[in-house]
PDB file of C-alpha atoms and ligand atoms in Angstrom:
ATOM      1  CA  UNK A   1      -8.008-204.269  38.450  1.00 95.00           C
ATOM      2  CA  UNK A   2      -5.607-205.646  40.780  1.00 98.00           C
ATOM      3  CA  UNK A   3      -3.321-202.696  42.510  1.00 98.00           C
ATOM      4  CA  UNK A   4      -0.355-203.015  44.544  1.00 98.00           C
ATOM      5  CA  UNK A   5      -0.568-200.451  47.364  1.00 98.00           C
ATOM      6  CA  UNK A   6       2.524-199.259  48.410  1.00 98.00           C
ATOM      7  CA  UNK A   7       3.945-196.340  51.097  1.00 98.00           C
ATOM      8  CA  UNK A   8       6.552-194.362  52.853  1.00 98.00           C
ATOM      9  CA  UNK A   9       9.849-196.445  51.012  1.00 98.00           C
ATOM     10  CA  UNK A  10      11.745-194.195  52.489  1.00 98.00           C
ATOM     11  CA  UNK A  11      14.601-194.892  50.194  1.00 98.00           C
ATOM     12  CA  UNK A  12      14.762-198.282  51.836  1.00 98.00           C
ATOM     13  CA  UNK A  13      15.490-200.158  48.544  1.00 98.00           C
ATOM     14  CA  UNK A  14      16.971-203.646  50.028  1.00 98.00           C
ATOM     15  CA  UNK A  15      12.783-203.351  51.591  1.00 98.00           C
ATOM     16  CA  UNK A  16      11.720-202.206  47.910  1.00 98.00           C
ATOM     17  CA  UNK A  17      13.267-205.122  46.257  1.00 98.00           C
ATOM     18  CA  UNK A  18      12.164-207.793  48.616  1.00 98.00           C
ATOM     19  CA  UNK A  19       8.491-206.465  48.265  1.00 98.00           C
ATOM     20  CA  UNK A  20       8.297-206.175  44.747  1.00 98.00           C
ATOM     21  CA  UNK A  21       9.967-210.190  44.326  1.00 98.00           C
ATOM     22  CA  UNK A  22       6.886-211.102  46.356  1.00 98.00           C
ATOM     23  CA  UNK A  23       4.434-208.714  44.884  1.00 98.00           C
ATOM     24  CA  UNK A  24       1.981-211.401  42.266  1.00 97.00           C
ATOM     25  CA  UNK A  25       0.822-210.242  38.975  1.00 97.00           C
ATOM     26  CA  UNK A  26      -1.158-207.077  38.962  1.00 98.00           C
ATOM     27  CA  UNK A  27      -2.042-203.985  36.911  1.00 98.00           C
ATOM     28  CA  UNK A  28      -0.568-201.274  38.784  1.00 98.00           C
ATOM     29  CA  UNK A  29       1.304-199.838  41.534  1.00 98.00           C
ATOM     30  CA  UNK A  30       0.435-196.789  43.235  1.00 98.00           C
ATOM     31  CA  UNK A  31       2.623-195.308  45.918  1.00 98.00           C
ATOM     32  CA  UNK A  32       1.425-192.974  48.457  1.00 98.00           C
ATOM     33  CA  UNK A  33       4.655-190.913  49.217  1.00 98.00           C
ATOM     34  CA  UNK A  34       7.686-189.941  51.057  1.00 98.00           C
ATOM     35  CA  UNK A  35       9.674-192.493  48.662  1.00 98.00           C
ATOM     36  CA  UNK A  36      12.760-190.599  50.142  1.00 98.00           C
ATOM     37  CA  UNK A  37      14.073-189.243  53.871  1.00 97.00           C
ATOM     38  CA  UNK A  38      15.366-191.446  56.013  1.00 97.00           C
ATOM     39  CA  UNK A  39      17.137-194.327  54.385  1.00 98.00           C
ATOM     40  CA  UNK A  40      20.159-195.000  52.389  1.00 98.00           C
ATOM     41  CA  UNK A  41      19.151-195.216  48.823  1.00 98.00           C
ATOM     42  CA  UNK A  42      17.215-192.542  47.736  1.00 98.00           C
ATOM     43  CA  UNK A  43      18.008-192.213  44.032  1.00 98.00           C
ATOM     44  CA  UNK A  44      17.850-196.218  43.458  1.00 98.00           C
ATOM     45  CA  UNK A  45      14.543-195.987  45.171  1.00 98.00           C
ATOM     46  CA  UNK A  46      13.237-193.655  43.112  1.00 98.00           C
ATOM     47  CA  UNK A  47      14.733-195.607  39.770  1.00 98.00           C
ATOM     48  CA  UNK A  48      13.231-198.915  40.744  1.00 98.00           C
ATOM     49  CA  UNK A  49       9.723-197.469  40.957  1.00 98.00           C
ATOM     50  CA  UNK A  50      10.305-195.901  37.788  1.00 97.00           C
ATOM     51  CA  UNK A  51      11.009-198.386  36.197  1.00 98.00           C
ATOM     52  CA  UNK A  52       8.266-200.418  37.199  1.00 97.00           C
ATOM     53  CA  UNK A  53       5.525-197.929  36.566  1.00 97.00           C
ATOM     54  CA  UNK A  54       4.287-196.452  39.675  1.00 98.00           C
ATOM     55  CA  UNK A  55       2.009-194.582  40.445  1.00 98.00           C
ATOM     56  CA  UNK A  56       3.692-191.836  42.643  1.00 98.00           C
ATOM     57  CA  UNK A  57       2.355-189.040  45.134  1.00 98.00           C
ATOM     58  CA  UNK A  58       4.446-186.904  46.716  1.00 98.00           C
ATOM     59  CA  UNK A  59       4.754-187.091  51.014  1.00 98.00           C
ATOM     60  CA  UNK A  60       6.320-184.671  53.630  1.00 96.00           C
ATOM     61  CA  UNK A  61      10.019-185.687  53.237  1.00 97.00           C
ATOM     62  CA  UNK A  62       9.975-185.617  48.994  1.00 98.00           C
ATOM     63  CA  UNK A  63       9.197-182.405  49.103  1.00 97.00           C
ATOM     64  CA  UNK A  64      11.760-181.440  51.641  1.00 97.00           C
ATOM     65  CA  UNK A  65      14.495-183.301  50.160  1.00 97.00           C
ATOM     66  CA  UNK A  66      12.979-181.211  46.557  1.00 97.00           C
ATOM     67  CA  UNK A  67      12.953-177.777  47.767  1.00 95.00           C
ATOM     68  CA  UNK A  68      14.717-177.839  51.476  1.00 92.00           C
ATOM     69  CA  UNK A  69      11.348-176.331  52.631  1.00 89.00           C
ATOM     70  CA  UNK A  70       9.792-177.652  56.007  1.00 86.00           C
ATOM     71  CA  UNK A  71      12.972-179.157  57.337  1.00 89.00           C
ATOM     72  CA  UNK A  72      11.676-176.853  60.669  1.00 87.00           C
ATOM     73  CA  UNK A  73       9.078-179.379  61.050  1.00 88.00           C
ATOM     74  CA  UNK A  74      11.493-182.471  61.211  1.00 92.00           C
ATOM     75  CA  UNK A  75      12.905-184.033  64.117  1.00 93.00           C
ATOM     76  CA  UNK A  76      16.643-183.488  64.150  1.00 94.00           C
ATOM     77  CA  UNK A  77      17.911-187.636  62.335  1.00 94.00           C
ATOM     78  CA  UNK A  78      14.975-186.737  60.104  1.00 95.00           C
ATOM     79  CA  UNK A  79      16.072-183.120  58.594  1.00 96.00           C
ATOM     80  CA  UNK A  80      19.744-184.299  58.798  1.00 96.00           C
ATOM     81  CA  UNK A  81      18.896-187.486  56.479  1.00 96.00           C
ATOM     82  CA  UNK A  82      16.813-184.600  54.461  1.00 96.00           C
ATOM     83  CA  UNK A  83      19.830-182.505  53.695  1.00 96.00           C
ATOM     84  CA  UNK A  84      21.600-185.333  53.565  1.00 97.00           C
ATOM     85  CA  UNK A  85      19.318-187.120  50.303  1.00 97.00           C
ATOM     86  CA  UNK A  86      19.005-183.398  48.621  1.00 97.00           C
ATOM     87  CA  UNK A  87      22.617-183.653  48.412  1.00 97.00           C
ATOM     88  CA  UNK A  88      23.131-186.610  46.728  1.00 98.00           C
ATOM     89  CA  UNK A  89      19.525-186.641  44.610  1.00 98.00           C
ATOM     90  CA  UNK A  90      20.517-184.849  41.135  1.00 97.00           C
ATOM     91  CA  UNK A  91      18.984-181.961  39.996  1.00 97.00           C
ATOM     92  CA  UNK A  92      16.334-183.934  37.541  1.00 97.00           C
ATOM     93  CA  UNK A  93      15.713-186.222  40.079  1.00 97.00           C
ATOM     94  CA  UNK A  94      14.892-183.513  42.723  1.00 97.00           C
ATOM     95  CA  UNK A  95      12.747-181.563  39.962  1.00 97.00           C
ATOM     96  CA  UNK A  96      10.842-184.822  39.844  1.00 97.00           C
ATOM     97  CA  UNK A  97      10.326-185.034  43.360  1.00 97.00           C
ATOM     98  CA  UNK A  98       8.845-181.421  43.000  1.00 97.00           C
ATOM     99  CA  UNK A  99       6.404-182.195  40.392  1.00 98.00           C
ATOM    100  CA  UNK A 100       4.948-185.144  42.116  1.00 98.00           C
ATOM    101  CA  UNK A 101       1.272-184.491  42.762  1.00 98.00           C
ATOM    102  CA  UNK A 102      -0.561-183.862  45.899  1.00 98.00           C
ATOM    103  CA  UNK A 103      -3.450-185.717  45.476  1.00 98.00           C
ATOM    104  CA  UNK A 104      -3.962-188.025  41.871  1.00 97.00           C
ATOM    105  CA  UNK A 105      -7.301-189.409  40.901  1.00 97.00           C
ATOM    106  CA  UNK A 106      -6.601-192.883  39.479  1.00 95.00           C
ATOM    107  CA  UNK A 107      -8.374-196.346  38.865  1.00 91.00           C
ATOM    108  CA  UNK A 108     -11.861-194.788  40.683  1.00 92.00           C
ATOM    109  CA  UNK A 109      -9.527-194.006  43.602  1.00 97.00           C
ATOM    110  CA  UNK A 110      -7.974-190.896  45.215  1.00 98.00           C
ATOM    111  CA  UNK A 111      -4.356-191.315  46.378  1.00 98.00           C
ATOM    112  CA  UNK A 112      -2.274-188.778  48.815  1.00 98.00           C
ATOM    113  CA  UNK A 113       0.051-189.133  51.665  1.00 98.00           C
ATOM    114  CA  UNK A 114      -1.827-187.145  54.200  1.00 98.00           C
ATOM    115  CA  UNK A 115      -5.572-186.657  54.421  1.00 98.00           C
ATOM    116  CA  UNK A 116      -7.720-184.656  51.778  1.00 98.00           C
ATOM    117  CA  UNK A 117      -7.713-181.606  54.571  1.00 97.00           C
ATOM    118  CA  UNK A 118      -3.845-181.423  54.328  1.00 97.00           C
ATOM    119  CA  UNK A 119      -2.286-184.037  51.652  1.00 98.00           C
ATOM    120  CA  UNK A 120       0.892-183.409  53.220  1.00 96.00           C
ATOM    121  CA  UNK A 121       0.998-182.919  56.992  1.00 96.00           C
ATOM    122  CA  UNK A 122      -2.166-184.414  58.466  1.00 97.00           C
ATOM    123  CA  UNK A 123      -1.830-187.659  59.932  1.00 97.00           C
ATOM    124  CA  UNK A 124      -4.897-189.828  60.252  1.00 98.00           C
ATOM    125  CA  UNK A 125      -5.092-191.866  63.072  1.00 97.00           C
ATOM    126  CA  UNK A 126      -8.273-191.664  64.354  1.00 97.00           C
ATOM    127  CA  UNK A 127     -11.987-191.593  63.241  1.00 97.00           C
ATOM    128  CA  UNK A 128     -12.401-187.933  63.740  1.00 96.00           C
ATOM    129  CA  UNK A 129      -9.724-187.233  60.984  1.00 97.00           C
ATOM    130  CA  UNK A 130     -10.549-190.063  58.896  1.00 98.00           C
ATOM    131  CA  UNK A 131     -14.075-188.801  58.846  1.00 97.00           C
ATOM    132  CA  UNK A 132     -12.537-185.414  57.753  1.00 97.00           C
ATOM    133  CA  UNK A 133     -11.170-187.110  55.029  1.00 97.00           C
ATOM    134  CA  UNK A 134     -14.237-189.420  54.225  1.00 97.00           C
ATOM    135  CA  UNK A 135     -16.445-186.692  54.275  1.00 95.00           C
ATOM    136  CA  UNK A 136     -14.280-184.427  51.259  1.00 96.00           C
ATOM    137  CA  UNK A 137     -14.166-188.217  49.451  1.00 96.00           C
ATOM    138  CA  UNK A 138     -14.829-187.294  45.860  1.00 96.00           C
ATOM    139  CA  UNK A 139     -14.331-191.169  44.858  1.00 97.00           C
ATOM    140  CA  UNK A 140     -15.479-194.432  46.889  1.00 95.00           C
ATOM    141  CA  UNK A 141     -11.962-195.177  47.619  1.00 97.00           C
ATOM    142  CA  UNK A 142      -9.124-193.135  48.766  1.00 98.00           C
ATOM    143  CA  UNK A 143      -5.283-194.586  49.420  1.00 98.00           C
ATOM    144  CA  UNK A 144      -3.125-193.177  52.343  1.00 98.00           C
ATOM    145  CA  UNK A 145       0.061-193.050  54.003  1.00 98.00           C
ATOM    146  CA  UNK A 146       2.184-190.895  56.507  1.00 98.00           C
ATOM    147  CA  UNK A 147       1.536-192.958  59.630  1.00 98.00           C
ATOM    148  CA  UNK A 148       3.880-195.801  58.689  1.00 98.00           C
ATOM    149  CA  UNK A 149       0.127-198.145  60.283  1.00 98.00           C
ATOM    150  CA  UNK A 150      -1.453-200.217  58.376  1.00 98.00           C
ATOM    151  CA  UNK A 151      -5.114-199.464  58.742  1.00 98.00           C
ATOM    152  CA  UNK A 152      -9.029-198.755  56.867  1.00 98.00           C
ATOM    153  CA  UNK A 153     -10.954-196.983  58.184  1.00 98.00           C
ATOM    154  CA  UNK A 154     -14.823-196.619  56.618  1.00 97.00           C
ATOM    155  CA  UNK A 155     -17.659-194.229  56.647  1.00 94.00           C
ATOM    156  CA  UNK A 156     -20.046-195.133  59.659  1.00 92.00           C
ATOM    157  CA  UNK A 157     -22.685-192.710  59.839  1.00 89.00           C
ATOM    158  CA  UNK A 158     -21.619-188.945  60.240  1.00 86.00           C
ATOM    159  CA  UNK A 159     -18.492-190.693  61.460  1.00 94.00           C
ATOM    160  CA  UNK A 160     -16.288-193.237  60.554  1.00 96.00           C
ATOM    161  CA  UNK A 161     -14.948-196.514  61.676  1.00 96.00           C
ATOM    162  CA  UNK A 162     -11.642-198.417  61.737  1.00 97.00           C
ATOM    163  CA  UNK A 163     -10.590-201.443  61.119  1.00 96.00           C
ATOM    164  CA  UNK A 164      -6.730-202.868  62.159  1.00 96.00           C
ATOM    165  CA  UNK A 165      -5.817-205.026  59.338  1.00 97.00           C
ATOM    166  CA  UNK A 166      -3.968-208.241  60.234  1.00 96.00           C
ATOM    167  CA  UNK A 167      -0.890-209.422  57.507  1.00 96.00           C
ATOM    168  CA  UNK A 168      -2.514-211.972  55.354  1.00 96.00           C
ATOM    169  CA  UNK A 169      -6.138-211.403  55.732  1.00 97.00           C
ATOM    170  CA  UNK A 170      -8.418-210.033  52.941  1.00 98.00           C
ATOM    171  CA  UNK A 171     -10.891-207.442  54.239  1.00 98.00           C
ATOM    172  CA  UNK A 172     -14.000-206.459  52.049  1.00 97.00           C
ATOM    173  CA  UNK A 173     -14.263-202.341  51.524  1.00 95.00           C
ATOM    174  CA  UNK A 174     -17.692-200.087  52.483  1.00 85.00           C
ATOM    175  CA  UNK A 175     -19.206-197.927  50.831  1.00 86.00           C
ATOM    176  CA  UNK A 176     -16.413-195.376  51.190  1.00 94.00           C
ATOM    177  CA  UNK A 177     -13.203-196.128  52.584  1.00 97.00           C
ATOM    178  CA  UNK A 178      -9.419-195.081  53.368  1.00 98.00           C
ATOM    179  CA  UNK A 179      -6.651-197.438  52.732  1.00 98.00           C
ATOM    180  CA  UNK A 180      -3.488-197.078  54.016  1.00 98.00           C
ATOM    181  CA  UNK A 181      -1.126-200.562  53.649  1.00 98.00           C
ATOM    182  CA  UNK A 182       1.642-199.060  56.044  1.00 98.00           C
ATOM    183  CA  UNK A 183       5.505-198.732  55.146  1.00 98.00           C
ATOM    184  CA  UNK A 184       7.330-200.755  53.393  1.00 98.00           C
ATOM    185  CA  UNK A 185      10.724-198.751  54.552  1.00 98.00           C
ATOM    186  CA  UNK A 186       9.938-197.825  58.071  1.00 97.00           C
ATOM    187  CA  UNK A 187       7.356-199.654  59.656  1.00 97.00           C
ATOM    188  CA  UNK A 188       6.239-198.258  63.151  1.00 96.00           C
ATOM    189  CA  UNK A 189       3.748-200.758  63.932  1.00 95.00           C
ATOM    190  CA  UNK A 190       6.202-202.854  66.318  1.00 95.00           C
ATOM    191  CA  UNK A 191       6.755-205.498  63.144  1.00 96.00           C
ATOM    192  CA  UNK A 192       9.820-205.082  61.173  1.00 97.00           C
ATOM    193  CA  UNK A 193       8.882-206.955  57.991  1.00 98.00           C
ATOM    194  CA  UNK A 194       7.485-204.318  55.195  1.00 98.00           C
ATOM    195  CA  UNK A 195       4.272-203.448  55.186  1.00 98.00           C
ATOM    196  CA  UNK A 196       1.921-203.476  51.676  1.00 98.00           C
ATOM    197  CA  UNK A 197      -1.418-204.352  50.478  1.00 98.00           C
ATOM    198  CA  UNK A 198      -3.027-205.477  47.303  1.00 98.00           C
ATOM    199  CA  UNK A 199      -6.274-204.065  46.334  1.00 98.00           C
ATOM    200  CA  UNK A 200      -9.255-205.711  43.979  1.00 97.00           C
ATOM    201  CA  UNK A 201     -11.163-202.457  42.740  1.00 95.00           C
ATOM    202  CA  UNK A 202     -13.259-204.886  40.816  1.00 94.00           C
ATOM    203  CA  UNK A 203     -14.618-207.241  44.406  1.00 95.00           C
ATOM    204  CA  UNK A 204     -13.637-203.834  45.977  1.00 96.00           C
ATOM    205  CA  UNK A 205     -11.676-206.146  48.702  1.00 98.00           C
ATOM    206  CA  UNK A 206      -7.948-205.467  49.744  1.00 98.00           C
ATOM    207  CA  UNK A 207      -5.256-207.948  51.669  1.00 98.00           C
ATOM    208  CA  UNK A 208      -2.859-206.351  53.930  1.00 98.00           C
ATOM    209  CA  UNK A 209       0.468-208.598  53.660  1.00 98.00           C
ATOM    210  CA  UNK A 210       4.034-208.512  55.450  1.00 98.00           C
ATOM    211  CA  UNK A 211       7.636-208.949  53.772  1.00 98.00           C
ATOM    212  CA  UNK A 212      10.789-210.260  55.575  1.00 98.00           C
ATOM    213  CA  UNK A 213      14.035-208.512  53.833  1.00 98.00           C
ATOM    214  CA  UNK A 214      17.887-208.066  54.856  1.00 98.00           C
ATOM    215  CA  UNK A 215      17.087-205.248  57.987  1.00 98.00           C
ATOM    216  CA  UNK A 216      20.733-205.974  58.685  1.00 98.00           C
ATOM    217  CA  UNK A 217      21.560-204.853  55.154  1.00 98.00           C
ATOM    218  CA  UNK A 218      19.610-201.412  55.563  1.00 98.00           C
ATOM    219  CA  UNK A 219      20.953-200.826  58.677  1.00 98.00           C
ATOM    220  CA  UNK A 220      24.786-200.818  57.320  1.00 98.00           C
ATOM    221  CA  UNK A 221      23.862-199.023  54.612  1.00 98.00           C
ATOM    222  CA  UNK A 222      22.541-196.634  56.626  1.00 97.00           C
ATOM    223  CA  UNK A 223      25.864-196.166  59.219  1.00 97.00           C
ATOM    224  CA  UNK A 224      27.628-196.150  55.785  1.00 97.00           C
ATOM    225  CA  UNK A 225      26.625-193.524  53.682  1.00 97.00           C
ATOM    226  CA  UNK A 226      26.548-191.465  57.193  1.00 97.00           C
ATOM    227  CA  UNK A 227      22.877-190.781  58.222  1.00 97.00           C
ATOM    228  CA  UNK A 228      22.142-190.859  61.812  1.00 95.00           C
ATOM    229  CA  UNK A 229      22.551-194.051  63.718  1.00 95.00           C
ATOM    230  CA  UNK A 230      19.344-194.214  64.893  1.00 93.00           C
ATOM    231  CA  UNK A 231      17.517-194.403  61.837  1.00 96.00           C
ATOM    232  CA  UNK A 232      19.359-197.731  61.413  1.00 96.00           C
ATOM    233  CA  UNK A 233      18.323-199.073  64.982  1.00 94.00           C
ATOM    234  CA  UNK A 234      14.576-198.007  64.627  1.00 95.00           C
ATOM    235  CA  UNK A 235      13.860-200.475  61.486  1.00 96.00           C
ATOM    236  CA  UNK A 236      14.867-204.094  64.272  1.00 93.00           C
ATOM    237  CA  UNK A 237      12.254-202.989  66.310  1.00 89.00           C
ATOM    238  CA  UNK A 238       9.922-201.547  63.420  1.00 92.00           C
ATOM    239  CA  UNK A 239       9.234-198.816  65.343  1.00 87.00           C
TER     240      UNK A 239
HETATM  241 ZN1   ZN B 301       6.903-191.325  56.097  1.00 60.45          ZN
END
């Protein structure tokens, strides 16, 4: 089965679009949160990946903009784009947002935004919480987001290993491994170009690639509809 791995949209749709153009043929698309927050198109976001089928978990900023809960937690641009999205979200399309899941077993993989110690919050960086996360690994494969960094990292012992994926290079999986293919909508990674990855589960490989779109485009959008300037300025520098 060929997967497109996707993360942390971040209601950056003009990003969306130009990934999914360059996306080949493949049997599904799972997407490991915080589709909202941020950027200026939350409810087209959310439509497009409807509409083509995703697979969807839910990250830190859906289930703010869902329930206004853990706004506390937010830098100040982030909980003002936050209010900002639950405003303009509908009602259905907020209950949606609430009813994502946490964690969703699918294709022989386990998908969440987080880590399996805290699906939501926990960003993995490192090999110590990676081998938290490796270690609760019910499946051979797990898919990640949250850090906006493209990354694997692998079980090594009573550890674990990572690996830095470069765009355009297939790397095979171990024995058990965490995926995460970065953001499409915010990279923080110093490139600006979205960030995705297309996993084999079948020659358990997966390619890390890169996608030019309009930033220029986002970033009007974004002084538009009124969120905070510097969530436009952020996505030249992709950081
Ligand atoms: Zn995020």
């Amino acid at each position: 089965m060929r997967v497109i791995l996707l993360s942390d949209v971040h209601a950056n749709l003009v990003a969306l679009e130009a990934v999914l153009a360059a996306v080949p043929p493949h049997d599904a698309v799972w997407v490991m949160g915080d589709t909202v927050g941020y950027g200026p198109d939350p409810s087209d976001t959310l439509a497009l990946l409807r509409e083509r089928g995703a697979t969807v978990v839910a990250g830190n900023h859906d289930l703010a903009v869902a329930t206004g809960e853990g706004l506390g937690a937010f830098n100040p641009a982030a909980a003002a784009a936050a209010k900002l999205h639950r405003a303009w979200l509908s009602p259905e399309e907020r209950d949606a947002l609430a009813a994502l899941p946490l964690v969703l077993r699918t294709g022989g993989a386990t998908c969440f935004h987080g880590s399996l110690r805290d699906p939501v919050w926990e960003y993995v960086f490192d090999v110590r919480s990676a081998a938290a996360t490796l270690e609760r690994a019910e499946t051979d494969l797990c898919c990640n987001g949250h850090t906006h960094v493209p990354a694997i990292f692998e079980r090594a012992g009573a550890g674990a290993r990572l690996v830095r994926p470069r765009a355009d290079e297939t790397y095979p999986l171990g024995a058990t491994a965490l995926v995460n293919p970065g953001s499409v909508g915010q990279p923080r990674d110093g490139d600006a170009r979205a960030s995705w990855a297309m996993l084999d589960t079948d020659a358990r490989t997966v390619e890390f690639r890169r996608t030019a779109y309009d930033v220029a485009e986002t970033q009007g959008r974004i002084r538009d509809r009124g969120l905070p300037g510097f969530l436009a300025d952020r996505l030249a520098a992709g950081l």
